[in-house]
Coordinates of C-alpha atoms in Angstrom, one line a residue:
M16 CA -25.2 -10.4 17.8
L17 CA -21.8 -12.2 18.2
K18 CA -20.3 -9.0 19.5
T19 CA -23.1 -8.6 22.1
L20 CA -22.9 -12.2 23.3
G21 CA -19.0 -12.2 23.2
S22 CA -18.9 -9.2 25.5
Q23 CA -20.4 -11.4 28.3
I24 CA -17.5 -13.9 28.3
R25 CA -15.4 -11.4 30.3
E26 CA -13.5 -13.1 33.1
F27 CA -13.8 -16.5 31.4
K28 CA -11.6 -15.6 28.4
K29 CA -8.6 -17.5 29.8
D30 CA -10.7 -20.7 30.2
S31 CA -12.1 -20.1 26.7
L32 CA -8.6 -20.0 25.2
L33 CA -7.2 -22.9 27.2
T34 CA -10.0 -25.3 26.2
P35 CA -9.2 -25.4 22.4
V36 CA -5.5 -25.6 23.2
F37 CA -6.0 -28.7 25.2
M38 CA -8.3 -30.1 22.6
I39 CA -5.6 -29.6 19.9
L40 CA -3.0 -31.3 22.1
E41 CA -5.4 -34.3 22.7
V42 CA -5.9 -34.6 18.9
I43 CA -2.1 -34.6 18.3
M44 CA -1.8 -37.5 20.8
E45 CA -4.6 -39.4 19.1
T46 CA -3.0 -38.9 15.6
V47 CA 0.4 -40.2 16.7
I48 CA -1.0 -43.5 18.1
P49 CA -1.9 -45.1 14.8
L50 CA 1.6 -44.5 13.5
L51 CA 3.0 -46.2 16.5
M52 CA 0.6 -49.1 15.9
A53 CA 1.9 -49.4 12.4
S54 CA 5.5 -49.4 13.7
I55 CA 4.7 -52.2 16.2
I56 CA 3.1 -54.4 13.5
D57 CA 5.7 -53.7 10.7
D58 CA 8.9 -53.4 12.8
G59 CA 8.0 -55.5 15.8
V60 CA 5.5 -58.3 15.1
E61 CA 6.6 -59.1 11.6
K62 CA 10.3 -58.9 12.4
G63 CA 10.0 -60.6 15.8
D64 CA 11.6 -57.7 17.6
I65 CA 10.1 -57.9 21.1
H66 CA 12.3 -55.1 22.4
H67 CA 10.8 -52.7 19.7
I68 CA 7.3 -53.8 20.7
Y69 CA 8.0 -53.0 24.4
M70 CA 9.6 -49.6 23.6
V71 CA 6.8 -48.5 21.2
G72 CA 4.1 -49.9 23.5
A73 CA 5.5 -47.9 26.4
A74 CA 5.5 -44.8 24.2
M75 CA 1.8 -45.5 23.2
V76 CA 0.8 -45.8 26.9
L77 CA 2.6 -42.5 27.7
I78 CA 0.9 -40.7 24.7
A79 CA -2.5 -42.2 25.6
A80 CA -2.1 -41.0 29.2
L81 CA -1.2 -37.5 27.9
G82 CA -4.2 -37.6 25.6
L83 CA -6.4 -38.5 28.5
L84 CA -4.9 -35.7 30.6
F85 CA -5.4 -33.1 27.9
G86 CA -9.0 -34.3 27.3
V87 CA -9.8 -34.0 31.0
L88 CA -8.3 -30.5 31.2
G89 CA -10.2 -29.5 28.1
G90 CA -13.4 -30.7 29.6
K91 CA -12.7 -28.9 32.9
Y92 CA -11.9 -25.6 31.3
G93 CA -14.7 -25.9 28.7
A94 CA -17.3 -26.5 31.5
R95 CA -16.0 -23.5 33.5
A96 CA -16.0 -21.3 30.4
S97 CA -19.5 -22.3 29.2
S98 CA -21.1 -22.2 32.7
G99 CA -19.5 -18.8 33.5
F100 CA -20.7 -17.5 30.1
A101 CA -24.3 -18.7 30.9
R102 CA -24.1 -17.1 34.3
N103 CA -23.0 -13.7 32.8
L104 CA -25.7 -13.9 30.2
R105 CA -28.4 -14.4 32.8
K106 CA -27.0 -11.7 35.0
A107 CA -26.7 -9.2 32.2
M108 CA -30.3 -9.9 30.9
Y109 CA -31.7 -9.7 34.4
E110 CA -29.9 -6.4 35.2
N111 CA -31.0 -4.9 31.8
I112 CA -34.6 -6.0 32.5
Q113 CA -34.5 -4.1 35.8
T114 CA -33.8 -0.9 33.8
F115 CA -36.7 -1.3 31.5
S116 CA -39.5 1.2 31.6
F117 CA -43.1 -0.1 31.3
S118 CA -43.1 0.6 27.6
N119 CA -40.1 -1.7 27.2
I120 CA -41.7 -4.4 29.4
D121 CA -44.8 -4.2 27.2
K122 CA -42.8 -5.6 24.2
Y123 CA -42.2 -9.0 25.9
S124 CA -44.4 -11.5 27.6
T125 CA -43.4 -12.7 31.0
A126 CA -43.3 -16.3 29.7
G127 CA -41.0 -15.1 26.9
L128 CA -38.5 -13.5 29.3
V129 CA -38.5 -16.6 31.5
T130 CA -37.8 -18.8 28.5
R131 CA -34.9 -16.5 27.5
L132 CA -33.4 -16.6 31.0
T133 CA -33.7 -20.4 31.2
T134 CA -34.0 -22.6 28.1
D135 CA -32.4 -20.1 25.7
V136 CA -29.4 -19.6 28.0
T137 CA -29.0 -23.3 28.5
N138 CA -28.9 -23.8 24.7
I139 CA -26.2 -21.1 24.3
Q140 CA -24.2 -22.7 27.2
N141 CA -24.3 -26.1 25.5
A142 CA -23.5 -24.7 22.1
Y143 CA -20.6 -22.6 23.5
Q144 CA -19.0 -25.7 25.2
M145 CA -19.3 -27.6 21.9
I146 CA -17.8 -24.7 20.0
L147 CA -14.8 -24.6 22.3
R148 CA -14.3 -28.4 22.3
M149 CA -15.8 -30.1 19.3
C150 CA -15.6 -27.2 16.9
V151 CA -11.8 -27.3 17.4
R152 CA -11.3 -31.0 18.0
A153 CA -13.4 -32.3 15.1
P154 CA -11.9 -30.3 12.2
F155 CA -8.4 -30.4 13.5
S156 CA -8.7 -34.2 14.0
M157 CA -10.1 -34.6 10.5
I158 CA -7.3 -32.5 8.9
C159 CA -4.5 -34.3 10.9
A160 CA -6.0 -37.7 10.0
M161 CA -6.3 -36.8 6.3
V162 CA -2.7 -35.4 6.2
M163 CA -1.4 -38.6 7.8
A164 CA -3.5 -40.8 5.6
F165 CA -2.2 -39.1 2.4
A166 CA 1.3 -39.3 3.8
I167 CA 1.0 -43.1 4.1
N168 CA -0.7 -43.7 0.8
A169 CA -2.3 -41.0 -1.4
K170 CA -4.2 -43.5 -3.6
L171 CA -6.0 -45.2 -0.7
A172 CA -6.6 -41.9 1.1
S173 CA -8.6 -40.6 -1.9
V174 CA -11.4 -42.9 -0.8
Y175 CA -11.8 -40.7 2.2
L176 CA -12.3 -37.6 0.0
V177 CA -15.3 -39.3 -1.7
A178 CA -16.7 -40.4 1.7
V179 CA -16.3 -36.9 3.2
I180 CA -18.0 -35.2 0.2
F181 CA -20.9 -37.7 0.2
L182 CA -21.4 -37.6 4.0
G183 CA -20.9 -33.9 4.2
G184 CA -23.6 -33.2 1.5
C185 CA -26.1 -35.5 3.2
L186 CA -25.5 -33.9 6.6
A187 CA -25.9 -30.4 5.1
L188 CA -29.3 -31.3 3.7
I189 CA -30.4 -32.8 7.1
I190 CA -29.3 -29.8 9.1
R191 CA -30.9 -27.4 6.7
Q192 CA -34.3 -29.0 7.1
A193 CA -34.0 -29.6 10.8
T194 CA -33.1 -25.9 11.4
K195 CA -36.6 -24.8 10.3
Y196 CA -38.2 -26.9 13.1
F197 CA -35.7 -25.9 15.8
N198 CA -36.4 -22.2 15.1
Q199 CA -40.1 -22.8 15.7
V200 CA -39.6 -24.8 18.9
F201 CA -38.8 -21.8 21.1
E202 CA -41.9 -19.9 20.2
K203 CA -43.8 -23.0 21.3
Y204 CA -41.8 -23.0 24.6
D205 CA -43.2 -19.5 25.2
D206 CA -46.7 -20.8 24.9
L207 CA -45.9 -23.7 27.2
N208 CA -44.5 -21.4 29.9
A209 CA -47.4 -19.0 29.5
S210 CA -49.8 -21.8 30.1
V211 CA -48.1 -22.9 33.3
Q212 CA -47.7 -19.4 34.6
E213 CA -51.3 -18.4 34.0
N214 CA -52.5 -21.6 35.7
V215 CA -50.3 -21.3 38.8
S216 CA -50.8 -17.6 39.3
A217 CA -54.6 -17.8 38.8
I218 CA -55.1 -21.2 40.5
R219 CA -57.8 -19.8 42.8
V220 CA -59.9 -18.7 39.9
V221 CA -59.3 -22.0 38.1
K222 CA -60.6 -23.9 41.0
A223 CA -63.4 -21.5 41.8
Y224 CA -64.8 -22.0 38.2
V225 CA -63.9 -25.7 38.1
R226 CA -61.8 -25.2 35.0
E227 CA -59.0 -27.7 35.7
D228 CA -59.9 -29.8 32.7
H229 CA -59.8 -26.8 30.4
E230 CA -56.4 -25.8 31.8
K231 CA -55.1 -29.4 31.4
K232 CA -56.3 -29.4 27.7
K233 CA -54.6 -26.0 27.1
F234 CA -51.3 -27.3 28.6
K235 CA -51.6 -30.6 26.7
K236 CA -52.0 -28.7 23.5
A237 CA -49.0 -26.4 24.1
S238 CA -46.9 -29.5 25.2
E239 CA -47.9 -31.5 22.1
N240 CA -46.9 -28.6 19.9
V241 CA -43.4 -28.6 21.4
Y242 CA -43.3 -32.4 21.2
H243 CA -44.3 -32.5 17.5
M244 CA -41.7 -29.9 16.5
F245 CA -39.0 -31.9 18.3
V246 CA -40.2 -35.1 16.7
K247 CA -39.9 -33.6 13.3
A248 CA -36.5 -32.2 13.9
E249 CA -35.1 -35.3 15.7
S250 CA -36.5 -37.6 13.0
L251 CA -34.4 -35.8 10.5
I252 CA -31.3 -35.8 12.7
A253 CA -31.8 -39.5 13.3
W254 CA -30.6 -40.1 9.8
N255 CA -27.1 -39.0 10.9
T256 CA -26.3 -42.4 12.5
P257 CA -27.3 -44.8 9.7
L258 CA -25.6 -42.5 7.1
M259 CA -22.5 -42.4 9.2
Q260 CA -22.4 -46.2 9.6
F261 CA -23.1 -46.8 5.9
T262 CA -20.2 -44.4 5.0
V263 CA -17.8 -45.9 7.6
Y264 CA -18.5 -49.5 6.5
A265 CA -18.2 -48.6 2.8
C266 CA -14.9 -47.0 3.5
I267 CA -13.6 -50.0 5.5
L268 CA -14.7 -52.3 2.7
G269 CA -13.1 -50.1 0.0
I270 CA -9.8 -49.6 1.9
S271 CA -9.6 -53.3 2.9
W272 CA -10.2 -54.4 -0.7
L273 CA -7.8 -52.0 -2.3
G274 CA -5.3 -52.3 0.6
A275 CA -5.2 -56.1 0.3
K276 CA -4.3 -55.8 -3.4
M277 CA -1.6 -53.4 -2.5
I278 CA -0.2 -55.6 0.2
V279 CA -0.1 -58.5 -2.2
A280 CA 1.6 -56.2 -4.7
D281 CA 4.1 -55.3 -2.0
T282 CA 3.3 -51.5 -2.2
L283 CA 1.6 -51.3 1.2
T284 CA 2.5 -52.9 4.6
T285 CA 0.0 -54.5 7.0
G286 CA 0.8 -51.9 9.6
E287 CA 0.1 -49.0 7.2
L288 CA -3.3 -50.6 6.3
M289 CA -4.2 -50.8 10.0
S290 CA -3.2 -47.1 10.4
L291 CA -5.4 -46.1 7.4
L292 CA -8.4 -48.0 8.9
T293 CA -7.9 -46.2 12.2
Y294 CA -7.6 -42.8 10.4
C295 CA -10.8 -43.7 8.5
M296 CA -12.7 -43.9 11.8
N297 CA -11.1 -40.6 13.0
I298 CA -12.0 -38.7 9.8
L299 CA -15.6 -39.9 9.6
M300 CA -16.3 -39.6 13.3
S301 CA -14.9 -36.0 13.2
L302 CA -17.3 -35.3 10.4
M303 CA -20.1 -36.8 12.5
M304 CA -19.1 -34.6 15.4
L305 CA -19.1 -31.5 13.2
S306 CA -22.6 -32.3 12.0
M307 CA -23.8 -32.5 15.6
V308 CA -22.0 -29.3 16.4
F309 CA -23.8 -27.5 13.5
V310 CA -27.1 -28.9 14.7
M311 CA -26.5 -27.5 18.2
I312 CA -25.3 -24.2 16.8
T313 CA -28.3 -24.0 14.6
M314 CA -30.6 -24.7 17.6
S315 CA -28.8 -22.0 19.6
M316 CA -29.0 -19.4 16.8
A317 CA -32.7 -18.8 17.5
S318 CA -31.8 -18.6 21.3
A319 CA -28.9 -16.2 20.6
R320 CA -31.2 -13.9 18.6
R321 CA -33.8 -13.8 21.4
I322 CA -31.1 -13.2 24.1
T323 CA -29.5 -10.5 22.1
E324 CA -32.9 -8.7 21.7
V325 CA -33.1 -8.4 25.5
L326 CA -29.5 -7.4 25.9
N327 CA -29.7 -4.7 23.2
E328 CA -33.0 -3.4 24.4
E329 CA -32.4 0.1 25.6
A330 CA -34.7 1.6 28.2
D331 CA -36.9 4.3 26.8
I332 CA -36.6 6.2 30.0
R333 CA -33.1 7.1 31.1
N334 CA -31.3 9.6 33.3
P335 CA -30.3 12.9 31.6
E336 CA -26.6 13.8 31.4
Q337 CA -26.7 16.2 34.3
P338 CA -29.7 15.1 36.4
V339 CA -31.2 17.1 39.2
M340 CA -30.5 15.2 42.5
E341 CA -33.0 16.9 44.8
V342 CA -36.8 17.3 44.8
K343 CA -37.6 20.6 46.3
D344 CA -41.2 19.9 47.3
G345 CA -44.3 18.0 46.4
S346 CA -45.9 20.4 44.0
V347 CA -47.0 18.9 40.7
V348 CA -47.8 20.8 37.4
F349 CA -49.3 19.2 34.2
D350 CA -48.6 21.6 31.4
H351 CA -50.5 20.8 28.2
V352 CA -49.8 17.1 28.6
N353 CA -50.8 14.6 25.9
F354 CA -49.9 11.0 26.3
S355 CA -50.2 7.7 24.3
Y356 CA -48.7 4.3 25.1
K357 CA -47.4 3.8 21.6
K358 CA -45.7 6.4 19.5
D359 CA -47.7 5.7 16.4
A360 CA -51.0 5.6 18.2
K361 CA -53.8 7.5 16.3
S362 CA -55.3 8.9 19.5
C363 CA -54.0 9.9 22.9
V364 CA -54.9 8.3 26.2
L365 CA -54.5 11.7 28.0
K366 CA -55.5 14.8 26.1
D367 CA -54.4 18.4 26.9
I368 CA -54.1 18.0 30.7
N369 CA -53.5 21.2 32.6
L370 CA -53.3 21.0 36.4
D371 CA -51.5 23.0 39.0
I372 CA -51.2 21.2 42.4
H373 CA -49.6 22.8 45.4
S374 CA -47.3 21.0 47.8
G375 CA -49.2 19.4 50.7
E376 CA -52.6 19.4 48.9
T377 CA -54.9 16.3 49.0
I378 CA -56.1 15.7 45.5
G379 CA -58.9 13.2 44.8
I380 CA -59.2 11.6 41.4
L381 CA -62.6 10.2 40.2
G382 CA -63.6 8.7 36.9
G383 CA -65.0 5.7 35.1
T384 CA -63.1 2.6 34.0
G385 CA -60.8 3.6 31.2
S386 CA -60.8 7.3 32.0
A387 CA -57.0 7.3 32.3
K388 CA -56.8 8.0 36.1
S389 CA -53.8 5.6 36.6
S390 CA -52.2 6.8 33.4
L391 CA -52.3 10.4 34.8
V392 CA -50.4 9.5 38.1
N393 CA -47.9 7.2 36.3
L394 CA -46.5 10.3 34.6
I395 CA -45.6 11.8 38.0
T396 CA -43.1 9.0 38.7
R397 CA -42.0 8.9 35.1
L398 CA -43.0 5.3 34.6
Y399 CA -43.9 6.7 31.1
D400 CA -42.8 9.9 29.4
V401 CA -45.4 12.4 28.1
S402 CA -45.9 12.5 24.3
T403 CA -46.1 16.3 24.3
G404 CA -46.2 18.9 27.1
K405 CA -44.4 18.4 30.4
V406 CA -44.9 17.3 34.0
L407 CA -43.2 19.3 36.7
V408 CA -42.5 18.1 40.2
G409 CA -41.1 20.6 42.6
G410 CA -40.9 23.1 39.8
V411 CA -38.6 20.8 37.7
D412 CA -39.5 18.7 34.6
V413 CA -39.5 15.1 35.7
R414 CA -37.3 14.3 32.7
D415 CA -34.5 16.4 34.3
Y416 CA -34.4 14.4 37.5
D417 CA -32.3 11.5 38.5
L418 CA -34.7 8.6 38.3
D419 CA -33.9 7.1 41.7
T420 CA -34.1 10.5 43.3
L421 CA -37.5 11.2 41.8
R422 CA -39.0 7.8 42.6
N423 CA -37.6 7.8 46.2
E424 CA -39.6 11.0 46.8
V425 CA -42.9 9.5 45.4
S426 CA -44.6 6.5 47.0
V427 CA -47.2 4.6 45.1
V428 CA -49.8 2.2 46.5
L429 CA -51.7 0.3 43.9
Q430 CA -55.0 -1.6 44.1
N431 CA -53.4 -4.9 43.4
N432 CA -50.3 -4.8 45.6
V433 CA -47.5 -7.3 45.9
L434 CA -46.0 -8.6 49.1
F435 CA -42.8 -10.7 49.1
S436 CA -42.0 -13.8 51.0
G437 CA -40.4 -12.9 54.3
S438 CA -41.6 -11.4 57.6
I439 CA -43.9 -8.4 57.9
L440 CA -40.9 -6.3 58.9
D441 CA -39.0 -7.4 55.8
N442 CA -41.8 -6.3 53.6
L443 CA -42.2 -3.0 55.4
R444 CA -38.5 -2.2 55.1
W445 CA -38.9 -2.1 51.3
G446 CA -40.0 1.4 52.0
D447 CA -36.9 2.1 54.1
K448 CA -34.3 -0.6 54.6
N449 CA -32.8 1.1 57.6
A450 CA -36.2 1.7 59.4
S451 CA -36.3 0.6 63.0
E452 CA -39.0 -1.7 64.3
Q453 CA -40.6 1.3 66.1
E454 CA -40.8 3.3 62.9
C455 CA -42.4 0.3 61.2
K456 CA -45.0 0.1 64.0
R457 CA -45.8 3.8 63.7
A458 CA -46.3 3.5 59.9
C459 CA -48.6 0.5 60.5
E460 CA -50.6 2.6 63.1
L461 CA -51.1 5.3 60.5
A462 CA -52.2 2.7 57.9
C463 CA -54.4 0.9 60.5
A464 CA -52.5 -2.3 59.9
D465 CA -51.4 -2.6 63.6
E466 CA -55.0 -3.8 64.5
F467 CA -54.5 -7.2 62.8
I468 CA -50.7 -7.5 63.1
E469 CA -51.0 -7.5 66.9
R470 CA -53.4 -10.4 66.8
M471 CA -50.9 -12.6 64.9
P472 CA -48.9 -15.1 66.9
D473 CA -45.5 -13.6 65.9
K474 CA -46.8 -10.1 65.4
Y475 CA -44.3 -8.1 63.2
H476 CA -42.1 -11.2 62.7
T477 CA -45.0 -13.2 61.1
H478 CA -44.0 -14.9 57.9
I479 CA -45.7 -13.6 54.7
E480 CA -46.0 -16.1 51.9
Q481 CA -45.0 -15.2 48.4
G482 CA -47.5 -12.7 47.0
G483 CA -49.1 -12.3 50.4
N484 CA -51.3 -15.3 50.0
N485 CA -51.7 -15.8 53.8
V486 CA -53.3 -12.3 54.4
S487 CA -56.6 -10.9 53.1
G488 CA -56.9 -8.3 50.4
G489 CA -57.6 -5.5 52.9
Q490 CA -54.7 -6.5 55.2
K491 CA -52.4 -6.6 52.2
Q492 CA -53.5 -3.1 51.1
R493 CA -52.9 -1.7 54.6
L494 CA -49.4 -3.2 54.8
C495 CA -48.6 -1.7 51.4
I496 CA -49.8 1.7 52.6
A497 CA -47.5 1.4 55.7
R498 CA -44.6 0.4 53.4
A499 CA -45.2 3.5 51.3
L500 CA -45.3 5.8 54.3
L501 CA -42.0 4.5 55.6
K502 CA -40.3 6.2 52.6
K503 CA -41.5 9.6 54.0
P504 CA -42.3 10.8 50.5
K505 CA -43.0 14.2 49.3
I506 CA -45.8 12.8 47.1
L507 CA -48.1 9.9 48.0
I508 CA -50.2 8.2 45.4
L509 CA -53.0 5.9 46.5
D510 CA -54.3 4.3 43.3
D511 CA -57.6 2.8 44.5
S512 CA -55.6 1.3 47.3
T513 CA -58.4 1.2 49.9
S514 CA -60.9 -0.6 47.7
A515 CA -60.6 -3.8 49.9
V516 CA -60.8 -1.8 53.2
D517 CA -64.1 -1.1 55.0
T518 CA -65.5 2.4 55.1
A519 CA -64.6 3.0 58.8
T520 CA -61.0 2.0 58.3
D521 CA -60.8 4.1 55.2
A522 CA -61.9 7.1 57.2
K523 CA -59.3 6.4 59.9
I524 CA -56.5 6.2 57.3
R525 CA -57.5 9.4 55.6
K526 CA -57.7 11.2 59.0
A527 CA -54.2 9.9 59.9
F528 CA -52.8 11.2 56.6
A529 CA -54.3 14.7 57.2
E530 CA -52.9 14.9 60.8
E531 CA -49.5 13.1 60.4
I532 CA -48.2 14.0 56.9
P533 CA -49.7 17.4 56.2
D534 CA -46.8 18.5 54.0
T535 CA -47.0 15.4 51.7
T536 CA -49.0 15.9 48.5
K537 CA -51.6 13.2 48.4
F538 CA -53.3 11.8 45.2
I539 CA -56.2 9.6 46.1
I540 CA -57.8 7.6 43.3
A541 CA -61.0 6.0 44.6
Q542 CA -64.3 4.6 43.5
R543 CA -66.1 5.9 46.6
V544 CA -67.1 9.5 46.7
S545 CA -66.9 9.3 50.5
S546 CA -63.2 8.6 50.2
L547 CA -62.7 11.9 48.3
M548 CA -65.2 14.4 49.5
N549 CA -62.9 15.8 52.1
A550 CA -60.0 16.3 49.7
D551 CA -58.8 19.9 49.0
R552 CA -59.7 19.4 45.4
I553 CA -61.2 16.6 43.3
I554 CA -60.3 15.9 39.6
V555 CA -63.0 14.3 37.5
M556 CA -61.6 12.3 34.6
D557 CA -63.7 11.5 31.5
D558 CA -62.2 9.6 28.5
G559 CA -58.7 10.9 29.1
C560 CA -59.7 14.6 29.7
V561 CA -60.3 16.6 32.8
S562 CA -64.0 17.0 33.1
G563 CA -63.9 19.2 36.2
V564 CA -61.7 20.3 39.1
G565 CA -63.0 21.6 42.4
T566 CA -64.2 20.8 45.9
H567 CA -66.9 18.4 46.7
E568 CA -69.5 21.2 46.9
E569 CA -68.3 22.9 43.7
L570 CA -68.5 19.7 41.7
L571 CA -71.9 18.9 43.0
A572 CA -73.1 22.2 41.7
N573 CA -71.2 22.3 38.4
N574 CA -70.3 18.8 37.2
A575 CA -73.0 16.4 36.0
I576 CA -70.7 13.3 36.0
Y577 CA -69.7 13.9 39.7
R578 CA -73.2 14.7 40.7
D579 CA -74.6 11.6 39.1
V580 CA -72.0 9.4 40.7
Y581 CA -72.6 11.0 44.1
E582 CA -76.4 10.6 43.9
S583 CA -76.2 7.0 42.7
Q584 CA -73.9 6.1 45.5
T585 CA -75.9 7.8 48.2
A586 CA -78.9 6.0 46.7
G587 CA -77.0 2.7 47.2
S588 CA -76.0 1.7 43.7
G589 CA -73.0 3.7 42.4
D590 CA -71.6 2.8 39.0
F591 CA -68.7 5.0 37.7
D592 CA -69.2 3.7 34.1
E593 CA -72.7 5.2 33.9
K594 CA -71.9 8.8 33.1
G595 CA -74.1 11.8 33.6
E596 CA -75.3 14.0 30.7
E597 CA -73.7 17.4 30.6

């Protein structure tokens, strides 16, 4: 874990090294000042030497100024090191998340990843700054003060040892108990973020069903869980201050009582007693600082583990050592393919799939909910890897391709598509960032999106809100189809992507595909038989198996599932989940 996190310090190593150096120099300056104070009292005030007082006073001012300078520089470099470290952690996590396959993403909730990128990184940033500054300053200050105290008077300084042992034991108990609660807090943060995310993303559903009160209660419960955990932890940590004050005042009383006796016995000077009292505060405040550092480090340990999980997560799907960099054509072969989402799954989602699809064919895919239609096409772009068997595109196993090369030759349009904030042109150019405005317009004509774009005030420069909330479902689907066409792919997959489009527009889009991109292999997953009946072949899926393959007429004659769906739809009430009897 430490090695993984430490590798992200990178260009901030210099700042990370300079911070403790300046902290040590600051402590040295602070340690010298009590000795000078003792000298002023013993050799200046008591002897009436005003010249000595001026000289030593000037030295104290100079040393205090140096201490201030070193403290400021330590703070500056510490802030740069910790902020840079946090930046690198966020960047490294985000970049690694981009490499995840769907199976990797399935291990984490969205809210959990957001918490790791925000709250957890902030905790690590704060802890790292305290490690660089307080973890060096506090123990070094305590050691220097103890050495100086024992050098002045070993008998009186032994009081500090008793105080340190007592306070250290109490703080260890407090930290141990508080740690348990801090470790649980971040799990509660995930629940809190999940509540907010669900509510905001599904706000239309919440309002449509008048469930605002329910969502408020859910958020309140998640918020109260975080609150209660923090209260328990902070209630324990609150004991730090009274224990610290009790120990400090007890030390002052003990040293003053014993020191007064020694002064009377002429074995200790007044200046030395003043120095010992100053060192008392230094020692115990250093111990207090250490306790707070340990609390912060303890809090950050849970965050460090969560961040390390993401950084060490290796993508299940990676490029081979010598990848194929060119896709020859759009032919697709499924050779005895079995697939399950989890390696230890008892049953497969896809079972013994054997298909041979030629380049340029239009393939329809029909099936009920849960028949694994989308799972089948996800294997083509290698969003998941097959469990057994193989999928070949252009005559090459998809596992042998460079991932970017393969996916650049395959365009996928989903039922629930996403548009990004920006103009219509900005969204279209996700398909081809170098596409001209004329090429974008042509793609929109093929997808029948030009009809509504031309009616907009700014046409192709119209601003699209995040998620495409200012366009309808059908308009969003047509824009996404146009975006996919701009890639000029060898394979085009339409995963129920015309479900929000009227039948006439659907027919226009299919006609445009047949005329404009005849060499592109097209997979069309649809719920309407009318969308598929003109396909070269139609695949009927049933419970992860291929129930039948053929033309519309062949399946009507030979496949009971297809025939029942067709008859029910032409009768006006098609339901794909009502299967025919074979």
